[in-house]
Coordinates of C-alpha atoms in Angstrom, one line a residue:
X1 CA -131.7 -87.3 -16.4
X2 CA -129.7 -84.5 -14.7
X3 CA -129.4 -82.8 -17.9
X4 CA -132.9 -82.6 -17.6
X5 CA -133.7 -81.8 -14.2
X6 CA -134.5 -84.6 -13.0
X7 CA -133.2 -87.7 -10.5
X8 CA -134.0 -90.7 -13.0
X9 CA -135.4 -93.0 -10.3
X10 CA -138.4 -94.4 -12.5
X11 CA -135.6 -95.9 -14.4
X12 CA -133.4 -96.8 -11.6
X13 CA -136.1 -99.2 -10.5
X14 CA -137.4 -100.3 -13.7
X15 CA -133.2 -101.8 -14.6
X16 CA -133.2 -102.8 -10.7
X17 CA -136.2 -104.9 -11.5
X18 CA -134.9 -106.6 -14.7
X19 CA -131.6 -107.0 -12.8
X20 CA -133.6 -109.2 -10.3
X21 CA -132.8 -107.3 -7.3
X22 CA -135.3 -107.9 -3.8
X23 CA -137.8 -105.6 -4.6
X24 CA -138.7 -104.3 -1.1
X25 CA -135.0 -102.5 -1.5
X26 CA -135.7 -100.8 -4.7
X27 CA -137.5 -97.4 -3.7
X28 CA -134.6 -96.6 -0.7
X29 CA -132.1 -97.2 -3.2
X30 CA -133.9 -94.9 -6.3
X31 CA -134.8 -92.3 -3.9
X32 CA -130.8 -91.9 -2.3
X33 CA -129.5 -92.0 -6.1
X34 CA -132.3 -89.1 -6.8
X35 CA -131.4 -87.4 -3.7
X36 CA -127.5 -87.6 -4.9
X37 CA -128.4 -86.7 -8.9
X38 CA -130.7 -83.6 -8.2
X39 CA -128.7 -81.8 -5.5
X40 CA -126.2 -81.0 -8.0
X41 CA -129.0 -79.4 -10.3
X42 CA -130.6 -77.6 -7.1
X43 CA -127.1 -76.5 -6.2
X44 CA -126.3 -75.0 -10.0
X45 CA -129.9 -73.4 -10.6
X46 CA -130.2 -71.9 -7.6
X47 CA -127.2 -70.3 -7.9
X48 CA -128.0 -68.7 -11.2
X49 CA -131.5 -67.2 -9.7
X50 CA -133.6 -69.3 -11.4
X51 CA -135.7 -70.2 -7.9
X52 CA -139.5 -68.8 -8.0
X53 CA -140.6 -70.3 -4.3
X54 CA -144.5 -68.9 -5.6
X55 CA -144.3 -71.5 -8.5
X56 CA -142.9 -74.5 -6.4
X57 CA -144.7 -74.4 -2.6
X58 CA -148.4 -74.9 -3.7
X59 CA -146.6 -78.3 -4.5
X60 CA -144.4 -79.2 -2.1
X61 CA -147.6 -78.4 0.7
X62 CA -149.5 -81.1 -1.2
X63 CA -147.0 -83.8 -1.9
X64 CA -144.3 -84.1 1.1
X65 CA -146.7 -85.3 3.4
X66 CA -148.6 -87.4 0.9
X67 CA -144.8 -88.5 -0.2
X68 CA -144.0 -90.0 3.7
X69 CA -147.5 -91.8 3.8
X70 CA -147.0 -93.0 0.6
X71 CA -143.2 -94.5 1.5
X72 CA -144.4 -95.8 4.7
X73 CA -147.0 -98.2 3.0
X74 CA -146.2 -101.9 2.6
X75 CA -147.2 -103.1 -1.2
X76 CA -147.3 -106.3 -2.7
X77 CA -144.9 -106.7 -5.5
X78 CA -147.2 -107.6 -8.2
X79 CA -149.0 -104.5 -8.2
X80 CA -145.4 -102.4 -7.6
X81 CA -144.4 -103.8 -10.8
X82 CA -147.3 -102.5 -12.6
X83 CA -147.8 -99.2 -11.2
X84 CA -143.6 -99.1 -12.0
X85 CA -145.0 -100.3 -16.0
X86 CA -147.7 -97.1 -15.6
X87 CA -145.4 -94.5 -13.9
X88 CA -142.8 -95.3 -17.1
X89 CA -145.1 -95.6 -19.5
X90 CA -146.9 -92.3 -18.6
X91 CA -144.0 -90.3 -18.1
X92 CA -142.3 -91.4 -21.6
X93 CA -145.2 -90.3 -23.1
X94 CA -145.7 -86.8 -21.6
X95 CA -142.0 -86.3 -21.7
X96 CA -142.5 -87.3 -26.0
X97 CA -144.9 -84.6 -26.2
X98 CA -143.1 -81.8 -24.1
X99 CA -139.5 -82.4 -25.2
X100 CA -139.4 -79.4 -27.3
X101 CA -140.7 -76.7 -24.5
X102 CA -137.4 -77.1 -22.8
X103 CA -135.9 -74.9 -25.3
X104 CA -138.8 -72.2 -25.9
X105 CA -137.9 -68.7 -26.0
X106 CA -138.8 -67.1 -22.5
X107 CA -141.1 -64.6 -24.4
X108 CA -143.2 -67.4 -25.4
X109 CA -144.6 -68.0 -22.1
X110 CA -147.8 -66.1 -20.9
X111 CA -148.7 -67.4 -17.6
X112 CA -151.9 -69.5 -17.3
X113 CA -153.0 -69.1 -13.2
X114 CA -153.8 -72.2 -11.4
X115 CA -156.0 -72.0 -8.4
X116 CA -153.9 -72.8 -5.4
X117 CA -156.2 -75.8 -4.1
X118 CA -155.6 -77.8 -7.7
X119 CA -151.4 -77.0 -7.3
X120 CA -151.8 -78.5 -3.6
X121 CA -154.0 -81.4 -5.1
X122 CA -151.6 -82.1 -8.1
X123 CA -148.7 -82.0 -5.7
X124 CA -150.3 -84.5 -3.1
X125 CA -151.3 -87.0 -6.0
X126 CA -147.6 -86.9 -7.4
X127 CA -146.4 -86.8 -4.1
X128 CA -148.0 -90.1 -2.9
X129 CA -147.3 -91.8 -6.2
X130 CA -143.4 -91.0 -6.1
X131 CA -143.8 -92.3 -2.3
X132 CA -145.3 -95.8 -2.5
X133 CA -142.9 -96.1 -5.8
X134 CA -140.1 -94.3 -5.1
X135 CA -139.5 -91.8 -7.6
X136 CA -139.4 -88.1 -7.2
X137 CA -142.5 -86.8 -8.8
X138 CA -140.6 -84.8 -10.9
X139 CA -140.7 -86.3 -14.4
X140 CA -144.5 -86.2 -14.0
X141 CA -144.6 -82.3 -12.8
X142 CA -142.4 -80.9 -15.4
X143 CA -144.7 -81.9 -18.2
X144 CA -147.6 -80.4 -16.1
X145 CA -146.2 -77.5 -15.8
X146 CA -145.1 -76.7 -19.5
X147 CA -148.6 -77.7 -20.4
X148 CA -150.3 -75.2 -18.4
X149 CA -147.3 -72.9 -19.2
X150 CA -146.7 -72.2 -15.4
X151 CA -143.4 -70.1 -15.5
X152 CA -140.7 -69.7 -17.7
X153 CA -138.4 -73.0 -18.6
X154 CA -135.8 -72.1 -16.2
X155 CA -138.0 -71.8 -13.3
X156 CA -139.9 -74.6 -14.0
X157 CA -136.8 -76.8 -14.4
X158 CA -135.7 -75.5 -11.1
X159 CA -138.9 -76.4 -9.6
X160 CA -138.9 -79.6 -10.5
X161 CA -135.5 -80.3 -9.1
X162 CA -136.5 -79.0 -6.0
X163 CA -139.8 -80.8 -5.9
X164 CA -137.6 -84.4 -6.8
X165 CA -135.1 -83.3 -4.1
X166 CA -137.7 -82.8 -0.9
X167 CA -140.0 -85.7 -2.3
X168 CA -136.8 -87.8 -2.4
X169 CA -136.4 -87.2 1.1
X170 CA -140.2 -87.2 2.7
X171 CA -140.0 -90.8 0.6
X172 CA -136.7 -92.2 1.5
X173 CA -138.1 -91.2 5.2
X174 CA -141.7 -93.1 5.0
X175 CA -139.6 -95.7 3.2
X176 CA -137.3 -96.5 6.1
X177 CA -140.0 -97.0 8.8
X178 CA -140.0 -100.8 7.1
X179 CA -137.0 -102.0 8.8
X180 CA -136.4 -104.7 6.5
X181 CA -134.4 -102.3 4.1
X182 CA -132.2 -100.4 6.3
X183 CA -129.8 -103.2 6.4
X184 CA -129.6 -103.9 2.5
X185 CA -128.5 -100.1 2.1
X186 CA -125.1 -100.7 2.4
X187 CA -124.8 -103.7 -0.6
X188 CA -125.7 -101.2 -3.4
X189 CA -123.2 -98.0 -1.9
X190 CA -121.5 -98.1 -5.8
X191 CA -124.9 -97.3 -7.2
X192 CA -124.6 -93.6 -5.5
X193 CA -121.3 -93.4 -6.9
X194 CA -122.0 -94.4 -10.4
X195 CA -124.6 -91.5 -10.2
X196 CA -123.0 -88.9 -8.5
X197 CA -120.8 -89.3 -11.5
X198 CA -123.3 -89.4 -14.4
X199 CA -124.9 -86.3 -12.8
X200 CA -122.0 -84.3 -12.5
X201 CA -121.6 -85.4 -16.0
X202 CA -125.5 -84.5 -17.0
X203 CA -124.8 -81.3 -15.7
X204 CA -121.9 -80.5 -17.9
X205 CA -123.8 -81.6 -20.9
X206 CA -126.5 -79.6 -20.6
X207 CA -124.9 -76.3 -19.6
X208 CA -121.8 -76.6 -22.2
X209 CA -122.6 -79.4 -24.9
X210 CA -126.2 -79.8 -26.2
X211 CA -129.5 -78.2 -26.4
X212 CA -131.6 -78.8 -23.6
X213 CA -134.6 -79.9 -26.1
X214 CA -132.0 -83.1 -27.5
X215 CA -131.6 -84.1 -24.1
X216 CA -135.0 -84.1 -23.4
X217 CA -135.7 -86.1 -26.4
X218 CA -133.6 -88.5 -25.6
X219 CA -134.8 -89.2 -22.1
X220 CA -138.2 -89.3 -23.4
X221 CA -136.6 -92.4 -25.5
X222 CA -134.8 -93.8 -23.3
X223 CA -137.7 -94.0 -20.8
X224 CA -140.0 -95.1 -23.3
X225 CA -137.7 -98.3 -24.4
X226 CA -137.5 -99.0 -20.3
X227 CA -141.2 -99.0 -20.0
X228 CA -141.7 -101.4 -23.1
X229 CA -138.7 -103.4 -21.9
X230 CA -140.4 -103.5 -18.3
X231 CA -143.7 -104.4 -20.1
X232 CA -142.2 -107.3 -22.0
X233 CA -141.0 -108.8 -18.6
X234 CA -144.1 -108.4 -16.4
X235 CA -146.5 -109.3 -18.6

């Protein structure tokens, strides 16, 4: 997921499901391994100038306060599992159909404009869905914006890093006024190692190894088989 921008926490929860762990645990625990994963990407595009604040705040303004409300609700487990089954579903799909805009030529793109109130509107929907699940947001922006052809790849990847990163944490915050999960924290600690590791390794992938269009691909796959594995269980 790194080498993609993102934090992976749709798939974090879907294997934390079909490992049978409490599911009232599940978003604190995707959201700290998205905040871990995509910090490294923040750090690294940042650093190369790839940051364009005018694509990303129309965004953010809509979806971190939607993201707290959205972590600070109570759901039953049922209907997590399903909106999980959507999220996965939805995002494999719009990731199958966008995998190969990761690598278009920068000349290609001819911004489309987006009226501010729809950015804000887009952000707040994706920002309370990655809250009450406990995802990022980004693996549902990212598609969005190649569609509409919002900025060049780089920024666009950047932005969606970002957008996962301060979603991740208006979530994660929402998420913790339950006080049932604080104390589980702790028991999963070798989860934020194992992905501190994978991202670092994501990272290294995508700027030295392979095409950033294969790695998207293969997200897109591996997210799709998640979402079919996930449908096979709940339903």
């Amino acid at each position: 997921y790194s080498s993609v921008g993102f934090g992976g926490g749709s798939t974090y929860l879907a294997l934390l499901l079909i490992w049978g762990v409490p599911y009232f645990i599940f978003p604190v625990i995707a959201l700290s391994c998205n905040i871990i994963v995509v910090s490294g990407n923040c750090f690294n595009y940042i650093r190369a100038g790839n940051l364009n604040l005018r694509l990303l705040i129309p965004y953010l303004i809509g979806s971190i306060p939607l993201a707290y409300i959205g972590g600070s609700l109570p759901i039953e487990k049922r209907l997590f599992e399903i909106l999980l089954f959507l999220v996965l579903a939805s995002a494999g799909t719009l990731l199958l159909f966008n995998f190969k805009s990761y690598d278009d030529e920068e000349e290609n793109y001819r911004k489309i404009s987006i009226p501010i109130p729809i950015s804000i509107s887009i952000g707040g929907a994706l920002g309370f869905i990655s809250g009450v699940v406990g995802i990022g947001g980004g693996i549902f922006l990212s598609p969005i914006l190649f569609l509409i052809k919002a900025g060049r790849p780089k920024h666009i990847v950047t932005a969606t890093s970002l957008f996962i990163l301060i979603n991740s944490v208006s979530g994660i915050i929402g998420q913790l006024t339950k006080n049932a999960v604080i104390n589980e924290i702790p028991n999963y600690w070798y989860l934020l190692v194992a992905v501190l590791i994978g991202g670092q390794l994501g990272n290294f992938l995508n700027l030295k190894i392979f095409p950033t269009r294969i790695l998207a691909l293969v997200t897109a796959i591996l997210v799709t088989f998640v979402a079919l594995r996930m449908g096979f269980k709940i339903f």
